[in-house]
Amino acid sequence: TLVGQGKVQEIVDAVSVHSPGIVVFDNELTPTQQRNLGEALKCRVIDRTQLILDIFAQRARTREGKLQVELAQMSYLLPRLSMLYTKFERQQGGIGVRGGGGETKLELDRRKVRERIIELQRELEDVKKKRRLQRKGRKDLPFPTATLVGYTSAGKSTILNSLSDAAVLADKMLFSTLDPTTRRVNLPDGRGILLTDTVGFIRNLPHDLVAAFRATLEEVNDADMLLHIVDASSDEADRHRDTVLETLENLG
């Protein structure tokens, strides 16, 4: 159950007082932990990864964004599929039958999810190739490239808009930018640079998301210069800065 029995009882008591529709754990739960906690608390339990994936799913607008989010969701769902069936449905069938209805259905669903993951990876490979060509096209231009990086909601899109007169969605909500946006910015001396806005980083970024957003995060590696945006008014500014530096190190 990830936490001890005493803590589980504490949460059970809180659930009976507040009657929440959902309990969120700020950790990654294994499928078994998620199931056991759900049974103990008698309500839906999700972990940090699922919450972030749900937010990403609401934010995805472009085809690439939707593909990346779906890949991350499918990778997250695959080991948890058996939780969607009741114990009765997962029971083995009658005499001489190998696997009952639930077992067969579970295997079928697992196969469908695996096939969809392969399909999404193939589609994202095409997206990667297009991105590479776009980046190559930008490299051929006589402008250096700069990429805005920072914690989610640090103000990257706001800065891109103010520097380039772009009209990119800038909102306080988490992950309002999922797809990189590049705009030309004219410097005071008349020279230009290409400025790219990227997806915000977050503490303990789920592994499935890092893998799915690999094509997007490559924009960071290819830039001539990174502009690290920190929201100085945030109480968490130092921790946010450290998280971004750590994520950049992980991206190489």
Coordinates of C-alpha atoms in Angstrom, one line a residue:
T1 CA 0.0 0.0 0.0
L2 CA 3.1 2.3 -0.3
V3 CA 2.3 3.7 3.2
G4 CA 1.9 1.8 6.5
Q5 CA -1.3 0.4 7.9
G6 CA -1.6 3.3 10.4
K7 CA -1.4 5.9 7.6
V8 CA -3.9 3.9 5.5
Q9 CA -6.4 4.0 8.4
E10 CA -5.7 7.8 8.8
I11 CA -6.6 8.2 5.1
V12 CA -9.7 5.9 5.5
D13 CA -10.9 8.2 8.3
A14 CA -10.3 11.3 6.2
V15 CA -12.2 9.8 3.3
S16 CA -15.2 8.9 5.5
V17 CA -15.3 12.5 6.8
H18 CA -14.8 14.4 3.4
S19 CA -16.3 11.8 0.9
P20 CA -13.9 12.7 -1.9
G21 CA -14.5 11.3 -5.4
I22 CA -10.8 10.7 -5.8
V23 CA -7.6 10.3 -3.7
V24 CA -4.3 11.5 -5.3
F25 CA -0.9 10.2 -4.2
D26 CA 2.1 12.5 -4.9
N27 CA 4.1 9.4 -5.8
E28 CA 4.2 6.8 -8.5
L29 CA 2.1 3.8 -7.4
T30 CA 2.6 0.3 -8.7
P31 CA -0.6 -1.3 -10.2
T32 CA -0.8 -3.6 -7.0
Q33 CA -0.5 -0.6 -4.6
Q34 CA -3.1 1.3 -6.6
R35 CA -5.5 -1.6 -6.5
N36 CA -4.9 -2.3 -2.7
L37 CA -5.4 1.3 -1.8
G38 CA -8.6 1.6 -3.9
E39 CA -10.0 -1.5 -2.1
A40 CA -9.0 -0.1 1.3
L41 CA -10.3 3.5 0.7
K42 CA -13.4 2.4 -1.2
C43 CA -12.9 5.2 -3.8
R44 CA -10.8 5.9 -6.9
V45 CA -7.1 6.2 -6.3
I46 CA -4.7 7.8 -8.8
D47 CA -1.1 8.7 -8.6
R48 CA 1.0 11.7 -9.6
T49 CA 1.7 10.3 -13.1
Q50 CA -1.9 9.7 -14.0
L51 CA -2.9 13.2 -12.8
I52 CA -0.2 14.8 -15.0
L53 CA -1.2 12.6 -17.9
D54 CA -4.8 13.7 -17.5
I55 CA -3.8 17.4 -17.5
F56 CA -1.6 16.8 -20.6
A57 CA -4.6 15.1 -22.4
Q58 CA -6.7 18.2 -21.8
R59 CA -4.0 20.5 -23.1
A60 CA -3.1 18.6 -26.3
R61 CA -4.2 20.5 -29.4
T62 CA -2.0 19.5 -32.3
R63 CA -1.7 16.0 -33.8
E64 CA 1.8 15.7 -32.5
G65 CA 0.7 16.7 -28.9
K66 CA -2.2 14.2 -29.0
L67 CA 0.1 11.4 -30.3
Q68 CA 2.7 12.0 -27.6
V69 CA 0.1 12.1 -24.8
E70 CA -1.7 9.0 -26.1
L71 CA 1.6 7.1 -26.2
A72 CA 2.4 8.0 -22.6
Q73 CA -1.2 7.1 -21.5
M74 CA -1.0 3.7 -23.3
S75 CA 2.4 2.9 -21.7
Y76 CA 1.0 3.8 -18.3
L77 CA -2.2 1.7 -18.9
L78 CA -0.6 -1.5 -20.1
P79 CA 0.6 -2.9 -16.7
R80 CA -2.6 -1.7 -15.1
L81 CA -5.1 -3.3 -17.4
S82 CA -5.9 -6.3 -15.1
M83 CA -7.2 -3.8 -12.5
L84 CA -10.1 -2.9 -14.8
Y85 CA -11.6 -6.4 -14.4
T86 CA -13.3 -7.8 -11.4
K87 CA -11.9 -10.9 -9.8
F88 CA -14.8 -12.9 -11.2
E89 CA -14.1 -11.8 -14.8
R90 CA -10.4 -12.8 -14.4
Q91 CA -11.3 -16.3 -13.2
Q92 CA -10.4 -19.3 -15.3
G93 CA -13.2 -21.0 -17.2
G94 CA -14.9 -24.4 -16.7
I95 CA -13.6 -27.9 -17.2
G96 CA -11.2 -28.3 -20.0
V97 CA -11.2 -24.6 -20.8
R98 CA -7.9 -22.7 -20.7
G99 CA -8.7 -19.1 -19.6
G100 CA -12.2 -17.8 -18.9
G101 CA -14.1 -14.9 -20.6
G102 CA -12.3 -12.3 -18.5
E103 CA -8.9 -13.8 -19.1
T104 CA -9.4 -13.9 -22.8
K105 CA -10.7 -10.3 -22.8
L106 CA -7.7 -9.2 -20.8
E107 CA -5.3 -10.8 -23.2
L108 CA -7.1 -9.3 -26.1
D109 CA -7.0 -5.8 -24.6
R110 CA -3.3 -6.2 -23.8
R111 CA -2.6 -7.1 -27.4
K112 CA -4.6 -4.1 -28.7
V113 CA -2.8 -1.7 -26.4
R114 CA 0.6 -3.2 -27.4
E115 CA -0.3 -2.8 -31.1
R116 CA -1.5 0.8 -30.5
I117 CA 1.8 1.6 -28.8
I118 CA 3.8 0.3 -31.8
E119 CA 1.5 2.3 -34.1
L120 CA 2.0 5.5 -32.1
Q121 CA 5.8 5.0 -32.0
R122 CA 5.8 4.6 -35.8
E123 CA 3.7 7.8 -36.3
L124 CA 5.9 9.7 -33.8
E125 CA 9.0 8.6 -35.7
D126 CA 7.6 10.3 -38.8
V127 CA 7.0 13.4 -36.7
K128 CA 10.6 13.3 -35.5
K129 CA 11.8 13.2 -39.1
K130 CA 9.7 16.2 -40.0
R131 CA 11.1 18.0 -36.9
R132 CA 14.6 17.2 -37.9
L133 CA 14.0 18.7 -41.4
Q134 CA 12.4 21.8 -39.8
R135 CA 15.4 22.2 -37.5
K136 CA 17.8 21.7 -40.5
G137 CA 15.8 24.4 -42.4
R138 CA 16.2 26.7 -39.4
K139 CA 19.9 25.9 -39.2
D140 CA 20.3 27.0 -42.8
L141 CA 18.9 30.5 -41.9
P142 CA 21.5 33.1 -40.9
F143 CA 20.0 33.3 -37.4
P144 CA 21.2 31.7 -34.1
T145 CA 18.5 29.7 -32.2
A146 CA 17.5 30.2 -28.6
T147 CA 15.2 28.0 -26.6
L148 CA 13.2 29.0 -23.5
V149 CA 13.3 26.5 -20.7
G150 CA 11.8 26.6 -17.3
Y151 CA 9.4 25.1 -14.8
T152 CA 5.8 24.8 -15.9
S153 CA 4.0 28.1 -15.4
A154 CA 7.3 30.1 -15.1
G155 CA 6.2 32.6 -17.8
K156 CA 8.0 31.2 -20.9
S157 CA 5.1 31.8 -23.3
T158 CA 4.5 35.3 -21.9
I159 CA 8.2 36.2 -22.6
L160 CA 8.0 34.7 -26.1
N161 CA 4.8 36.8 -26.8
S162 CA 6.4 40.0 -25.4
L163 CA 9.6 39.6 -27.4
S164 CA 8.2 38.5 -30.7
D165 CA 4.6 39.9 -30.7
A166 CA 3.4 36.3 -31.1
A167 CA 0.0 35.3 -29.8
V168 CA 0.9 32.0 -28.1
L169 CA -1.5 30.9 -25.4
A170 CA 0.0 32.2 -22.1
D171 CA -1.8 30.9 -19.1
K172 CA -1.1 30.3 -15.4
M173 CA -2.5 26.7 -15.8
L174 CA 0.0 23.9 -15.8
F175 CA 1.4 22.8 -19.1
S176 CA -0.5 25.3 -21.3
T177 CA 2.3 24.8 -23.9
L178 CA 2.8 21.2 -25.1
D179 CA 4.1 21.8 -28.6
P180 CA 7.2 23.9 -29.3
T181 CA 6.5 27.2 -31.0
T182 CA 9.3 29.1 -32.9
R183 CA 9.2 32.8 -33.7
R184 CA 11.7 35.3 -35.1
V185 CA 12.8 38.0 -32.7
N186 CA 14.6 41.2 -33.8
L187 CA 17.3 42.4 -31.5
P188 CA 18.0 46.1 -30.8
D189 CA 21.0 46.1 -33.2
G190 CA 18.7 44.8 -36.1
R191 CA 20.0 41.2 -36.1
G192 CA 17.5 38.4 -35.6
I193 CA 17.3 35.2 -33.5
L194 CA 14.8 32.3 -33.6
L195 CA 13.2 31.8 -30.2
T196 CA 11.4 28.6 -29.3
D197 CA 9.0 28.1 -26.5
T198 CA 9.0 24.5 -25.0
V199 CA 6.9 22.4 -22.7
G200 CA 7.5 23.2 -19.0
F201 CA 9.4 20.9 -16.7
I202 CA 8.1 19.6 -13.4
R203 CA 9.6 17.8 -10.4
N204 CA 9.7 14.0 -10.9
L205 CA 8.6 14.2 -14.5
P206 CA 7.1 10.7 -15.2
H207 CA 9.3 8.4 -17.2
D208 CA 6.5 7.6 -19.7
L209 CA 6.2 11.4 -20.5
V210 CA 9.9 11.9 -21.0
A211 CA 9.9 9.0 -23.4
A212 CA 6.8 10.1 -25.3
F213 CA 7.9 13.8 -25.6
R214 CA 11.5 12.9 -26.7
A215 CA 10.9 14.6 -30.1
T216 CA 9.7 17.8 -28.4
L217 CA 12.5 17.8 -25.9
E218 CA 15.1 17.4 -28.7
E219 CA 14.4 21.1 -29.5
V220 CA 16.3 21.9 -26.3
N221 CA 19.4 19.9 -27.3
D222 CA 19.7 21.6 -30.7
A223 CA 19.5 25.2 -29.6
D224 CA 22.6 27.5 -29.7
M225 CA 21.5 29.0 -26.4
L226 CA 19.1 28.2 -23.6
L227 CA 17.2 31.0 -21.8
H228 CA 16.3 29.6 -18.4
I229 CA 13.1 31.4 -17.2
V230 CA 12.5 31.5 -13.4
D231 CA 9.5 33.0 -11.7
A232 CA 11.2 35.0 -9.0
S233 CA 7.9 35.7 -7.2
S234 CA 7.4 32.0 -6.5
D235 CA 8.2 30.7 -3.0
E236 CA 9.5 27.6 -4.8
A237 CA 11.8 29.5 -7.2
D238 CA 15.0 27.8 -6.0
R239 CA 13.6 24.4 -6.1
H240 CA 12.1 25.0 -9.5
R241 CA 15.4 26.2 -10.8
D242 CA 17.2 23.1 -9.5
T243 CA 14.5 20.8 -11.0
V244 CA 15.1 22.4 -14.5
L245 CA 18.9 22.1 -14.3
E246 CA 18.5 18.4 -13.2
T247 CA 16.1 17.7 -16.1
L248 CA 18.5 19.4 -18.6
E249 CA 21.3 17.3 -17.3
N250 CA 19.2 14.1 -17.8
L251 CA 18.5 15.3 -21.4
G252 CA 22.2 15.6 -22.0

